[in-house]
Structures are given as structure tokens and as C-alpha cells.
Coordinates of C-alpha atoms and ligand atoms in Angstrom, one line a residue:
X1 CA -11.7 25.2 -15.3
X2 CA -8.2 24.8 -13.7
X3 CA -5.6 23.8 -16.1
X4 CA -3.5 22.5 -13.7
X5 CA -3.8 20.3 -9.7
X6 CA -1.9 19.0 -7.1
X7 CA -2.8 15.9 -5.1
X8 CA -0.8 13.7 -2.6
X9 CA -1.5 10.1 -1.7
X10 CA -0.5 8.3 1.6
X11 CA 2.0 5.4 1.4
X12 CA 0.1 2.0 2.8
X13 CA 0.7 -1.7 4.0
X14 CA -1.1 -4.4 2.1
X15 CA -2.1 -7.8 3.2
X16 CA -2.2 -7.5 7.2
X17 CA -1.3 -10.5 7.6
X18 CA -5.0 -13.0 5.9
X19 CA -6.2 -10.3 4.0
X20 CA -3.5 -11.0 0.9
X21 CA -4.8 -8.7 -1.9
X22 CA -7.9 -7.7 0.0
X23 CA -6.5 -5.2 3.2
X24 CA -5.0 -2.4 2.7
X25 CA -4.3 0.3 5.5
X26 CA -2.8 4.1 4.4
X27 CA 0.1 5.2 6.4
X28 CA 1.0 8.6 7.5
X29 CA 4.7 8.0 6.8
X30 CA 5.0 9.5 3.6
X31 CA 3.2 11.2 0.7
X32 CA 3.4 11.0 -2.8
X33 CA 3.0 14.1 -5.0
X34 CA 1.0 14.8 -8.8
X35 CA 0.7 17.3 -10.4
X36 CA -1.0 17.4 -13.4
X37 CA -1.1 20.2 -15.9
X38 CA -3.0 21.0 -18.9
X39 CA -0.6 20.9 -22.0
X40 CA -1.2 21.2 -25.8
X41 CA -1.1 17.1 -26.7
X42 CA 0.2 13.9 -25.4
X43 CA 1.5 12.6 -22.4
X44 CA 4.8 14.0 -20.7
X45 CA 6.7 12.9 -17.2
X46 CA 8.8 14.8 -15.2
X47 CA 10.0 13.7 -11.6
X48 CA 12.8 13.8 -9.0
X49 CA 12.6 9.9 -8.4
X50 CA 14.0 7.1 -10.0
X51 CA 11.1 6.1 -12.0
X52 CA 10.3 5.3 -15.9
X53 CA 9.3 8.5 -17.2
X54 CA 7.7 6.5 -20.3
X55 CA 3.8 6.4 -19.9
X56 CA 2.9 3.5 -20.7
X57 CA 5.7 1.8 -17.9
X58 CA 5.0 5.0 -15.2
X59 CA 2.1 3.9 -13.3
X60 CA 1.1 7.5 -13.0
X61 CA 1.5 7.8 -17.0
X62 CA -0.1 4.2 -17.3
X63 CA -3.5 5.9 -14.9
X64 CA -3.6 9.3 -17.2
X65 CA -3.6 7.3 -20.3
X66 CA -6.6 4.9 -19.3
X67 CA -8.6 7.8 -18.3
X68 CA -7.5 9.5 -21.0
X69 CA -8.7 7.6 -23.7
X70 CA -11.8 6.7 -21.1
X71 CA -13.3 9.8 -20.8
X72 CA -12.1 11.1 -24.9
X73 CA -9.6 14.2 -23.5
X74 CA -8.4 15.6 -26.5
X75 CA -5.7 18.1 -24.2
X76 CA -2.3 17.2 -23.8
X77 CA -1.1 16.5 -20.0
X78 CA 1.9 17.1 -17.9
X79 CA 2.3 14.4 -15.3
X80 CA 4.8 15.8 -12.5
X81 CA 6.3 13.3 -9.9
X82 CA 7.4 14.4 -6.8
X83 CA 8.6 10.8 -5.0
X84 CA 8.0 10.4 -1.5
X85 CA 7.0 7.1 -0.8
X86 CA 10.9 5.0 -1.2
X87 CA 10.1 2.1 -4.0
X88 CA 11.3 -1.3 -2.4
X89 CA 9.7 -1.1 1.0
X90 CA 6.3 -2.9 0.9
X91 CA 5.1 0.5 1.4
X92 CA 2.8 0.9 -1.5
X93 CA 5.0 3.3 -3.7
X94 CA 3.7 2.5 -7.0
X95 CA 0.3 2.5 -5.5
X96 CA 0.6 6.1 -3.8
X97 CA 1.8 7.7 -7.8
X98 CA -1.2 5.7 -9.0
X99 CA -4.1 7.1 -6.7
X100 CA -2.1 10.3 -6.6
X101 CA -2.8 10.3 -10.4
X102 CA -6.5 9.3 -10.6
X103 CA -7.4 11.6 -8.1
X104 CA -5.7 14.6 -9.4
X105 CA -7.0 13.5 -12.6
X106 CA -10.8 13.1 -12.1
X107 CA -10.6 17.0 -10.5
X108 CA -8.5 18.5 -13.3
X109 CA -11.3 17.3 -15.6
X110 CA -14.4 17.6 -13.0
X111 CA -15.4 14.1 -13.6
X112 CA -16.6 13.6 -10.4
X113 CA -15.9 9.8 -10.3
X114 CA -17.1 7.9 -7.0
X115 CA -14.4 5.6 -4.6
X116 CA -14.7 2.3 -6.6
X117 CA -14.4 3.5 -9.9
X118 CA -10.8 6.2 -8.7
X119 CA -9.6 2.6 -7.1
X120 CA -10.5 1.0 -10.4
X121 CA -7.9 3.4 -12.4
X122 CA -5.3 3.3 -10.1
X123 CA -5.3 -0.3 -9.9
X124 CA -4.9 0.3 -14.2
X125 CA -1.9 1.9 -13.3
X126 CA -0.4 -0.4 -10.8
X127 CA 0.2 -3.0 -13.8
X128 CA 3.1 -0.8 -14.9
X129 CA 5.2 -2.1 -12.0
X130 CA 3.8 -5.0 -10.5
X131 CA 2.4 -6.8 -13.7
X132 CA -0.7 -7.9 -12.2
X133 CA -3.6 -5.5 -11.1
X134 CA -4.4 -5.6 -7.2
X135 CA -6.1 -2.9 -5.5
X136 CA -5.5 -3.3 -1.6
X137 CA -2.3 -0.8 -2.0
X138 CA -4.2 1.8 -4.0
X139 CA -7.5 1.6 -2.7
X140 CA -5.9 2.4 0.6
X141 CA -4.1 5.5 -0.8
X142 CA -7.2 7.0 -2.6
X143 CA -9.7 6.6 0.0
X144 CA -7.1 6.0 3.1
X145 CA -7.8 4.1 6.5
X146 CA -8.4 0.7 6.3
X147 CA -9.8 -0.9 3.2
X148 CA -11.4 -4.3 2.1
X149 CA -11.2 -4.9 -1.5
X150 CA -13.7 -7.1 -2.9
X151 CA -13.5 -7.7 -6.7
X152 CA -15.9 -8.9 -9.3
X153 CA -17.4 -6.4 -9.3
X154 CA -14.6 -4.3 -7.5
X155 CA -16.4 -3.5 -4.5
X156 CA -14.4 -1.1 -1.9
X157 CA -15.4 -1.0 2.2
X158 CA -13.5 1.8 3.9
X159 CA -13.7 1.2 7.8
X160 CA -12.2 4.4 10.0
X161 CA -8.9 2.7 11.8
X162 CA -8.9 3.0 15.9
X163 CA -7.0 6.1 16.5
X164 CA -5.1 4.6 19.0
X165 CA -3.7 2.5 16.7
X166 CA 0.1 3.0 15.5
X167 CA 2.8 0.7 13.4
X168 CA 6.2 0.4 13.6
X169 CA 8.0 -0.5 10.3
X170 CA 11.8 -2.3 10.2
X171 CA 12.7 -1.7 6.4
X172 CA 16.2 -3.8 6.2
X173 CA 18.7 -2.3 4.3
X174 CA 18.9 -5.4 1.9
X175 CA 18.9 -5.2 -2.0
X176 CA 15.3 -6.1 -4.1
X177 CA 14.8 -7.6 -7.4
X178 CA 14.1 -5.0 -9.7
X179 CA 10.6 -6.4 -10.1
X180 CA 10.1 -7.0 -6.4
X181 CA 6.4 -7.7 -6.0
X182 CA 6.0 -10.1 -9.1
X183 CA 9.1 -12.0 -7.9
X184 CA 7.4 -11.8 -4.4
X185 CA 4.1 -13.3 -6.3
X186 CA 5.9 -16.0 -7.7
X187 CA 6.9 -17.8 -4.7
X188 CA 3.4 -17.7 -2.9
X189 CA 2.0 -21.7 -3.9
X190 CA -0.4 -22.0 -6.2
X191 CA -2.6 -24.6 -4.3
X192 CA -2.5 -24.4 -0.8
X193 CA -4.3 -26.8 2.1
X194 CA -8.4 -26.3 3.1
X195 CA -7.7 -26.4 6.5
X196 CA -4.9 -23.4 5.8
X197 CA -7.7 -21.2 4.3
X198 CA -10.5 -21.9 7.3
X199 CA -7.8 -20.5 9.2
X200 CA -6.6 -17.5 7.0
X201 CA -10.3 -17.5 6.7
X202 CA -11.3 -16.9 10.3
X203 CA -8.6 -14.4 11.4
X204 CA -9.5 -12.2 8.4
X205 CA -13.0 -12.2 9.2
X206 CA -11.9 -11.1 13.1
X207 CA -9.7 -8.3 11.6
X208 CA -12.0 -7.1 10.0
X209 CA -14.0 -7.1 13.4
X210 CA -11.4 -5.8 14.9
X211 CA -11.4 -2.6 12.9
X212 CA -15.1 -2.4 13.5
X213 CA -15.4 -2.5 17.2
X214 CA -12.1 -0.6 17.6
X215 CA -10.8 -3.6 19.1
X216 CA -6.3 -3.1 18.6
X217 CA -6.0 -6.6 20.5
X218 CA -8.5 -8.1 18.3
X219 CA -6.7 -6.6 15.2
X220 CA -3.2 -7.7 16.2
X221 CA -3.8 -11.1 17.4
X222 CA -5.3 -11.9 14.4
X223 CA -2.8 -10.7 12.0
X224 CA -1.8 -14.5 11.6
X225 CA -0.9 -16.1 7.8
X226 CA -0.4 -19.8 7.6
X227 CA 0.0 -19.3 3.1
X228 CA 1.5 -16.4 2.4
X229 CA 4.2 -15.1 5.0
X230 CA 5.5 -18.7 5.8
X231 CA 6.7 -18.7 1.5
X232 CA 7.7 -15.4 1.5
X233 CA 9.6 -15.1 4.6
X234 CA 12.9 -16.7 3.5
X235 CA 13.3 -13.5 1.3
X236 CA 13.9 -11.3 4.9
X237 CA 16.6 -12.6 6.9
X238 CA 16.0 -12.7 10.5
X239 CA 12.4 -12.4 9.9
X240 CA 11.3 -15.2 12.7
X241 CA 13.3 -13.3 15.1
X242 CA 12.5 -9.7 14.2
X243 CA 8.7 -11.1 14.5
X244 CA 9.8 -13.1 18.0
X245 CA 11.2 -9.9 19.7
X246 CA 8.6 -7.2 18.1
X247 CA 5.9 -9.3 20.1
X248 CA 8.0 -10.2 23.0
X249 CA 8.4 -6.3 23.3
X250 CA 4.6 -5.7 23.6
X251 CA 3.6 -5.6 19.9
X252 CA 0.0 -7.2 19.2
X253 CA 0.4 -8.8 16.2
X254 CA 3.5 -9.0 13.3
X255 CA 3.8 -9.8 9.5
X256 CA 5.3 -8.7 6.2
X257 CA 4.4 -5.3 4.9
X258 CA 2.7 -5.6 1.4
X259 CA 5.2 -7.9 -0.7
X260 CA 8.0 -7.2 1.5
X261 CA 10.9 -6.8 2.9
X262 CA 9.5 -4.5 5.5
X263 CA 8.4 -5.9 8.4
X264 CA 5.3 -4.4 10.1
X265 CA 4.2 -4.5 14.2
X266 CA 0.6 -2.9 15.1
X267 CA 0.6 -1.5 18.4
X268 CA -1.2 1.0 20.6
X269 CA -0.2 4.4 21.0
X270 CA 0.4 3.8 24.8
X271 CA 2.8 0.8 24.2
X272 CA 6.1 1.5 24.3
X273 CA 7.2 2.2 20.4
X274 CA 10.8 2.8 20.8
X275 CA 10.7 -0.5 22.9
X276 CA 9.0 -2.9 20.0
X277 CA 11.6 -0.3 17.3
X278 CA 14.7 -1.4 19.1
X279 CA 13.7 -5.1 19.3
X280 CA 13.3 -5.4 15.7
X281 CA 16.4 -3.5 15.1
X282 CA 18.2 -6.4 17.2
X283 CA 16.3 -9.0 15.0
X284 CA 17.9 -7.6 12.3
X285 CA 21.2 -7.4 13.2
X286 CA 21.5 -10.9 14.6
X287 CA 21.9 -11.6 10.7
X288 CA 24.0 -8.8 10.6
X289 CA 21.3 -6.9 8.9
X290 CA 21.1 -3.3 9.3
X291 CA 17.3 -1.9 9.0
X292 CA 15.1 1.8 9.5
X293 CA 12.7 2.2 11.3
X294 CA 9.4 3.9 10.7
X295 CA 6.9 4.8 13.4
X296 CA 3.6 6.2 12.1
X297 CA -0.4 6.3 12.2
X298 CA -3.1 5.6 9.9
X299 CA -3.4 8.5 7.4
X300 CA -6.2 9.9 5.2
X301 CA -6.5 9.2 1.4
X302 CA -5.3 11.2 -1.2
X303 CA -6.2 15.1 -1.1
X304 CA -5.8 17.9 -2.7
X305 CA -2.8 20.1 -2.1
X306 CA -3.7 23.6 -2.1
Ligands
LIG1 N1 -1.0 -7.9 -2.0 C1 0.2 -7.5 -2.7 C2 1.2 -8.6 -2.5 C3 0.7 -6.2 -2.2 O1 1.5 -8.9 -1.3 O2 1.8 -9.1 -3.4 C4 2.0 -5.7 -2.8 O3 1.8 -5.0 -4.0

């Protein structure tokens, strides 16, 4: 048996607009990177990025450890981070170490584990930073594409994206809580109006159709969120008019990226990118916002790295 693996996981966008905690979608923009080695005893992190090198508060760590004690591993492990998903973005970061992890993990140790129960771990691991488990980040960096998470029992679908299909992300340069996504929780309401969730309800349901007939003006039009994104927004400035001009530039649909502050446009490959890019650059700056851009495709889940 190997005593030591490599594995990268895809960054992702949660939500898509309805789909809060249930969509996911892995992005090709960056990667994050485990490797996991075979030690003597315990648990030890090393890593370039700015993350808790603790196990129990790395969400890498936080995976090894579950499985660890799941599946009785009396070896000692090495847990190497190599960051290349930024934290802060809505881009899944956490999420991408966590899959990373469980992936690399369940190979060192040839458990053979199916989809649901790798999401299931690296959900375990996603506590560490966003204090609740969700699994629309990591289930779409372990199996990639597009994902619909259905829990109780956690039940994963995995639908191949269009390939036509393409994103642009504005990430404004703005600072975040240091516990981004539970402050990002905290202001979604906790009751919230029937007719709101036929509505969430019914554009879901057609993303989801969208995805399956390959349909990108079906997806984008409805990537519309009467609960969530009208209480989060307020934490973007200029979000109404980076969403206004992303659209008026030919983008098909607009919303927050995971918890935020990114803002995400889905688009075709034949629209013009730079075009939707610049207009939510302007959005930004009319609150004298400066923001990057990302431009990138659906990606894969997390491989192997030979
Ligand atoms: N569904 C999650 C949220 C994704 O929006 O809070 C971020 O981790």
C-alpha cells in the first residue's frame, strides 16, 4: 500500500441563486491541494496558507480525524496544505481542503467509499470553519459539476453541466468577518413568507431542469432568490448595480456566490465575457469598490494528482 497521496479539489459556488444549501457547481478557477502521508502517530498540518494548523479547527484535520477514528487507523498522518482556493470569496475554500482530504484519505487507506458517504466526511470537516455542516460546497468539489444535495438521509444527484456554460466572478476587494459564512447565516430570516418559497420553489425546480436539458437560458433566468440574496445583499456594496449591468451586458442570470461577497453571472461561452467582466467592474466602482474578476468553466471533482 502507498504510504502517501495527492489529491486536488475544485473551488465551487453554492446556492445558485433558490438552491440555498442544496446547489453546488465546481469551478475550474482554482484547486486545492492534500497530501497525506503515512506517519508514525497522530495528526500533523503543514501548509503555505493562512489556515489553523490545529486539527480539530483545520477542516482538512477536522475530515482525517472523523475518518480516522471511523474506520480504527492506528497510523499516524501528515496532512499537507497546499492553498489554492483564496478563503473569503464565496468560492468554497474550506470546502475544496475538506473533499481534498476525504478523497485523498479513502485512497491512502483503499476504503473504497462511494460519493454520498466522501460528501458526508467532508461536510464533517466543513464545521471547523463554518460552524454548521452544509454539503452543497463540498459535494461539488468531491464529485464536481453540478450537484443537488438532499439530506436526511444525505442523498447526492450529480448532473454533467452544459459545456457551453461559463461564469464570470467579481470578488470585491472589501474586508470579511473572520467567520464570514456563519455571520452570512445569521442574517438570512428565520421565518420567511409561503408565497416566497412557491417561488424560490419553482425556479429551483427549473434549474435543475435547466441543467438537465442543457438549457443555459433556462438556468440563468431562473437563478432568482426572493429569501436569501435580498438579506444578504446589503453586505456587497453596489450589489443591485453590479447585478443591473452584469445582465444588461448579456449575462443570463446573477446572484451571490456561496455566502458571499463574490458576485456570480452564468453566461454562454459565445457571449461576450470581457463585456459582462467590465460591467461588473463598473458596478463596483460606482461605490468606489475595487473588485477581480474571475472567468472560468465548470470543473471536475477532486482527483488524484499523479
Ligand atoms: N449555502 C452556504 C451559504 C454556502 O450560503 O451559507 C456557503 O458555505
Amino acid at each position: 500500500m502507498a504510504s502517501k497521496i495527492t489529491v486536488k479539489a475544485p473551488s465551487s459556488t453554492a446556492n445558485l441563486g433558490p438552491g440555498f444549501d442544496v446547489f453546488g457547481l465546481a469551478l475550474n478557477a482554482f484547486y486545492d491541494e492534500i497530501t497525506l502521508t503515512k506517519t508514525k502517530s497522530g495528526i500533523t498540518i503543514i501548509t503555505d496558507g493562512n489556515v489553523p494548523t490545529n486539527p480539530e479547527k483545520n477542516t482538512a484535520g477536522l475530515v482525517v480525524k472523523n475518518m480516522k477514528k471511523k474506520f480504527k487507523i492506528k497510523e499516524g498522518i501528515e496532512i499537507k496544505i497546499k492553498k489554492g482556493v483564496p478563503a473569503g470569496f464565496g468560492m468554497g475554500s474550506s470546502a475544496a481542503s475538506a473533499a481534498a482530504a476525504a478523497v485523498a484519505f479513502d485512497k491512502l487507506f483503499r476504503l473504497k467509499l462511494d460519493g454520498n458517504s466522501l460528501v458526508e466526511f467532508a461536510g464533517s470537516g466543513e464545521k471547523a470553519s463554518a460552524g454548521t455542516i452544509h454539503y452543497d460546497n463540498v459535494a461539488a468539489s468531491v464529485l464536481g459539476g453540478f450537484v443537488i444535495v438532499k439530506t436526511n438521509p444525505l442523498d447526492v444527484i450529480r448532473v454533467e453541466p452544459p459545456t457551453n456554460l461559463r461564469m464570470c466572478i467579481a470578488v470585491p476587494d472589501i474586508g470579511v468577518p473572520k467567520k464570514k459564512t456563519k455571520v452570512s447565516r445569521g442574517v438570512i430570516p428565520k421565518k420567511i413568507k409561503f408565497t416566497d418559497s412557491i417561488l424560490n420553489l419553482s425556479n429551483a425546480a427549473a434549474i435543475v431542469a435547466g441543467f438537465m436539458k442543457k438549457d443555459l437560458e433556462l438556468i440563468g433566468n431562473s437563478i432568482k432568490d426572493v429569501i436569501v440574496e435580498p438579506a444578504r445583499q446589503h453586505m456587497i456594496p453596489g450589489f443591485t448595480k453590479v447585478k443591473q449591468n452584469a445582465l444588461k451586458a448579456g449575462a443570463l442570470g446573477v446572484t451571490i456566490s456561496g455566502a458571499g461577497p463574490s458576485v456570480i453571472a452564468f453566461s454562454k461561452s459565445s457571449s461576450n465575457l470581457k463585456k459582462i467582466s467590465k460591467a461588473m467592474s463598473k458596478g463596483f466602482e460606482s461605490t468606489n469598490t475595487k473588485c477581480q474578476i474571475i472567468i472560468c468553466k465548470p470543473s471536475k471533482g477532486a482527483i488524484n494528482k499523479k
